[in-house]
Short mmCIF file of C-alpha atoms in Angstrom, two decimals:
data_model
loop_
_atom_site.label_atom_id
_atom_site.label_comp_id
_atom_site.label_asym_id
_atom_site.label_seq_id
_atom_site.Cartn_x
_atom_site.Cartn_y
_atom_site.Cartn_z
CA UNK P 4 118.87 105.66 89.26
CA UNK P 5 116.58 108.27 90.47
CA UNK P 6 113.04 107.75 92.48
CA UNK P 7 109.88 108.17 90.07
CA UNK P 8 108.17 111.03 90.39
CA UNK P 9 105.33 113.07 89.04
CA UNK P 10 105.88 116.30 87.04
CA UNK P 11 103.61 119.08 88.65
CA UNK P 12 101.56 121.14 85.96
CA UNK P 13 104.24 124.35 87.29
CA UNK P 14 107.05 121.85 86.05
CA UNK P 15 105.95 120.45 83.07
CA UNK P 16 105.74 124.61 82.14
CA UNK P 17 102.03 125.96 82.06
CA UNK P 18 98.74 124.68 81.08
CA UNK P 19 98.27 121.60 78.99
CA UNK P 20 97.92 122.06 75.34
CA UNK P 21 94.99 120.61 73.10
CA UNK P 22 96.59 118.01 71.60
CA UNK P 23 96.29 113.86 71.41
CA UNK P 24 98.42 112.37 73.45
CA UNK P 25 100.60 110.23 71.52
CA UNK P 26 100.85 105.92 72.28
CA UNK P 27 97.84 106.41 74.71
CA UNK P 28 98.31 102.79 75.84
CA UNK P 29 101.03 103.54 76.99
CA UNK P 30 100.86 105.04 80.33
CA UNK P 31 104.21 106.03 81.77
CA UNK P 32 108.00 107.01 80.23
CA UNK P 33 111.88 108.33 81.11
CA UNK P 34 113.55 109.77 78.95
CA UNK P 35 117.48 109.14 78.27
CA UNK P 36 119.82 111.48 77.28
CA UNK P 37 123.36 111.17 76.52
CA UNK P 38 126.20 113.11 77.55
CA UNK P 39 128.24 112.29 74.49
CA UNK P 40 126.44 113.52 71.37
CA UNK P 41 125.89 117.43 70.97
CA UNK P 42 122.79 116.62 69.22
CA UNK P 43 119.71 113.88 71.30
CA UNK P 44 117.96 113.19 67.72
CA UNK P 45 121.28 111.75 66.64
CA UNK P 46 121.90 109.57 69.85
CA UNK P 47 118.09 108.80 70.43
CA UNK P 48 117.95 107.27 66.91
CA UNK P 49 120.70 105.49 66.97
CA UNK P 50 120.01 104.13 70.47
CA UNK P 51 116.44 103.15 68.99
CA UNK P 52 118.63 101.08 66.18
CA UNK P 53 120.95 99.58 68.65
CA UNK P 54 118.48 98.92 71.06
CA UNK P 55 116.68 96.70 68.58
CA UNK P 56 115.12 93.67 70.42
CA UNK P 57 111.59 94.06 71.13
CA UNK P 58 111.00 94.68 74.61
CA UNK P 59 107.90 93.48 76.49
CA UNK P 60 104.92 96.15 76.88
CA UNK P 61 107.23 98.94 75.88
CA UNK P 62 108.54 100.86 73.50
CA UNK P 63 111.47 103.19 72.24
CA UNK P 64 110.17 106.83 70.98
CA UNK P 65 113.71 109.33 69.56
CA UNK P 66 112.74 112.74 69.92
CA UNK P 67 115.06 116.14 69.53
CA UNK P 68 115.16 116.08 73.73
CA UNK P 69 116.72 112.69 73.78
CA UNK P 70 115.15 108.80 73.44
CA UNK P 71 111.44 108.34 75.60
CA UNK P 72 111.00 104.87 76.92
CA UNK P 73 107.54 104.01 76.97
CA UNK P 74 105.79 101.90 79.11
CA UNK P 75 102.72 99.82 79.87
CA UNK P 76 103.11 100.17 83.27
CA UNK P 77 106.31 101.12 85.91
CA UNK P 78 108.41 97.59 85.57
CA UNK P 79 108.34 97.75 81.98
CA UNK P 80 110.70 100.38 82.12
CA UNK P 81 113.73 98.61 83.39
CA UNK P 82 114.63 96.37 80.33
CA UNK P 83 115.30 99.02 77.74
CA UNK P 84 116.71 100.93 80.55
CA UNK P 85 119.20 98.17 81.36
CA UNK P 86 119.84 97.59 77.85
CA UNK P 87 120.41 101.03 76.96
CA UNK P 88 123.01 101.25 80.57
CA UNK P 89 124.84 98.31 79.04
CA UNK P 90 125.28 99.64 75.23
CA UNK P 91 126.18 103.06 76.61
CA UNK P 92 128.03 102.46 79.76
CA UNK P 93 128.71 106.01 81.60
CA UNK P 94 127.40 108.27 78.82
CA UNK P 95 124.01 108.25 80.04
CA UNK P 96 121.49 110.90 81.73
CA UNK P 97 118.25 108.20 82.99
CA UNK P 98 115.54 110.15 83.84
CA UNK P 99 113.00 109.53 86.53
CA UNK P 100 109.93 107.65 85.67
CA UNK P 101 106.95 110.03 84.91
CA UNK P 102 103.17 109.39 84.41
CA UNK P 103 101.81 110.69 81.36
CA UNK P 104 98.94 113.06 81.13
CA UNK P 105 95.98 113.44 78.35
CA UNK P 106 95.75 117.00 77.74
CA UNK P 107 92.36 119.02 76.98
CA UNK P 108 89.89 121.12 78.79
CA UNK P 109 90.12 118.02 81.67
CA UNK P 110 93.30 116.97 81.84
CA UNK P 111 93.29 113.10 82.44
CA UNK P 112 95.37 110.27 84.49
CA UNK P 113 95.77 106.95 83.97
CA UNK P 114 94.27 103.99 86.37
CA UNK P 115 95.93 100.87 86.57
CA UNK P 116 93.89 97.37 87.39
CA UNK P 117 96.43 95.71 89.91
CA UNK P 118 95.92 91.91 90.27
CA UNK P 119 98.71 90.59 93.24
CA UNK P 120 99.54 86.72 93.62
CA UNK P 121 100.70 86.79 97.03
CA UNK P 122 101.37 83.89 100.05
CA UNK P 123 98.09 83.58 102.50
CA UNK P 124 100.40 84.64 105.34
CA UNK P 125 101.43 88.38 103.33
CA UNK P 126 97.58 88.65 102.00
CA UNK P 127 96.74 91.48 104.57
CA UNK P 128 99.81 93.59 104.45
CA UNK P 129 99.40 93.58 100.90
CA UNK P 130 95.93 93.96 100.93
CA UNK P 131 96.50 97.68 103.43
CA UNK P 132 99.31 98.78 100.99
CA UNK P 133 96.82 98.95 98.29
CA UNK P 134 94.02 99.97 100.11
CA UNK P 135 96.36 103.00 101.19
CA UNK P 136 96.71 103.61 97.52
CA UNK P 137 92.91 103.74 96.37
CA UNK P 138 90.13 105.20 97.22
CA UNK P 139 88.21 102.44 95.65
CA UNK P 140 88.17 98.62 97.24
CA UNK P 141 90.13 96.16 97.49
CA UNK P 142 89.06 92.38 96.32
CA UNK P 143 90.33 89.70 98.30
CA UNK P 144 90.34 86.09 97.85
CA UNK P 145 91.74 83.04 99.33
CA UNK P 146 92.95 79.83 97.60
CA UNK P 147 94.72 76.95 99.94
CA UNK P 148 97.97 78.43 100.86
CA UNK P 149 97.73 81.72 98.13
CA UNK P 150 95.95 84.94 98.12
CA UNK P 151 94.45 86.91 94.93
CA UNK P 152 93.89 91.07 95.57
CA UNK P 153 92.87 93.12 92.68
CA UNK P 154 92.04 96.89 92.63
CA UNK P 155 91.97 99.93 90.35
CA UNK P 156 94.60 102.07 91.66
CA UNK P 157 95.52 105.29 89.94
CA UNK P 158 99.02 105.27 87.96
CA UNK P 159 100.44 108.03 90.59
CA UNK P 160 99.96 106.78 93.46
CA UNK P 161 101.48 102.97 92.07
CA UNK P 162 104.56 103.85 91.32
CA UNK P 163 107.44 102.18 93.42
CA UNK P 164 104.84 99.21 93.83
CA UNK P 165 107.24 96.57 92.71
CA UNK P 166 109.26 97.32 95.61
CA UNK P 167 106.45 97.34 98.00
CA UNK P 168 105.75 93.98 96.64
CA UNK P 169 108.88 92.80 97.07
CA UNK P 170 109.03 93.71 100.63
CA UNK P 171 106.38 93.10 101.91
CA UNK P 172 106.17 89.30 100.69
CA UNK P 173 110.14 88.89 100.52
CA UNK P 174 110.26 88.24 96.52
CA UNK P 175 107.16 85.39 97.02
CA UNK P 176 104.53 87.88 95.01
CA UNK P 177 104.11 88.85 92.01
CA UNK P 178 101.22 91.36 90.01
CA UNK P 179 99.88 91.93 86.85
CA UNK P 180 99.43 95.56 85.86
CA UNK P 181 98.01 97.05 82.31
CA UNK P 182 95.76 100.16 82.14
CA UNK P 183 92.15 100.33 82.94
CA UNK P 184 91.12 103.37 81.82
CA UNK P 185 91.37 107.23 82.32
CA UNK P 186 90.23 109.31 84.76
CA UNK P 187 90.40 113.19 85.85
CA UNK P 188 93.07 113.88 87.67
CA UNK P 189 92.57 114.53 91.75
CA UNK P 190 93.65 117.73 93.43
CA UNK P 191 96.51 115.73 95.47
CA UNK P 192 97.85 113.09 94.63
CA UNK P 193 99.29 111.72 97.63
CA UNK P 194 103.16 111.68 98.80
CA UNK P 195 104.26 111.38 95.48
CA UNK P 196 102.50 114.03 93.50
CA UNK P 197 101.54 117.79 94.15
CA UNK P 198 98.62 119.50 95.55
CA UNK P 199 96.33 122.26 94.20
CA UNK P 200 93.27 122.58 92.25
CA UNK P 201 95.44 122.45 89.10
CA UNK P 202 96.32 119.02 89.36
CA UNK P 203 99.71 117.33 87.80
CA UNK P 204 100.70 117.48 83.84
CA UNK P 205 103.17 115.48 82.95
CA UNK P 206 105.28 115.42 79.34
CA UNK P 207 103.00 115.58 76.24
CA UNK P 208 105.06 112.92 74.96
CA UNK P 209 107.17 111.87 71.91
CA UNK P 210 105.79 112.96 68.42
CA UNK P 211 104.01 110.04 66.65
CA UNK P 212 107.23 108.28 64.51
#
């Protein structure tokens, strides 16, 4: 599966329109796409049918470009992604994980509050990790043998968190993350996103069903 990413405003193809940006609490999306039906609408709708367990803080979106996975944050991603792999074995096109964008004279990103439950003994590699992702701080607390951090980190520079998680506390941590709020995007966004006064757009999104 490809790395996330985050579409530059040159890639998502020109300024951002005026428009509401559909499922606002929903932060993040891929799209699929499958190799097997000349027409996405067709497979993205019947995907949506197949696929029809309800999957935690996400959703399923069919659109003419294919079926948009939305998310309340990166991880919640992976089950309809894994459940879509398994119903369609080899006939799939999984996109990369993209943060979405609300359009409008200042275009706007999402910020994610990030609690981690993490061993003492981890607490301060965690703790620089997320300080390297924020420029806002870092709350740190101690309780017997655990350690509680929670910041505001924006959505583009959190993505591949989980995995920095996971490494850096060997599969002993775990976080919480839902959306804070929305904020105007920054000229750079760090190793993952572009740089330029612009700023990043990402897709506008699926059309309201």
């Amino acid at each position: 599966m490809s790395s996330p990413r985050v579409l530059s405003l040159a890639q998502a193809g020109g300024r951002p329109r005026e428009q509401p940006l559909p499922y606002p609490d929903f932060p993040i999306e891929r799209r699929i796409r499958s190799n097997a039906y000349d027409f996405q609408l067709v497979f993205a709708e019947e995907a949506a049918t197949r696929a029809h367990q309800r999957f935690e803080d996400a959703l399923l979106a069919p659109g003419r470009d294919g079926l948009l996975i939305l998310g309340r944050h990166e991880q919640a991603l992976k089950a309809p992604t894994d459940a879509l792999q398994a119903l369609y074995p080899w006939k799939l096109e999984v996109g990369m994980a993209c943060v979405r964008y609300r359009s409008g004279e200042v275009t706007l990103e999402p910020v994610m509050l990030v609690t981690a439950d993490v061993p003492r003994f981890n607490a301060q590699a965690v703790h620089d990790d997320l300080a390297s992702r924020t420029d806002e701080p870092v709350s740190l607390a101690y309780a017997y043998d655990r350690a509680l951090l929670t910041a505001k980190v924006r959505l583009a520079r959190l993505l591949g968190y989980a995995q920095s998680l996971e490494r850096f506390t060997r599969g002993a941590g775990a976080a919480r993350i839902w959306l804070s709020g929305w904020a105007p995007v920054q000229p750079s966004q760090g190793p993952e996103g572009p740089e330029g006064p612009e700023g990043p757009e990402g897709p506008e999104g699926p059309a309201a069903a």
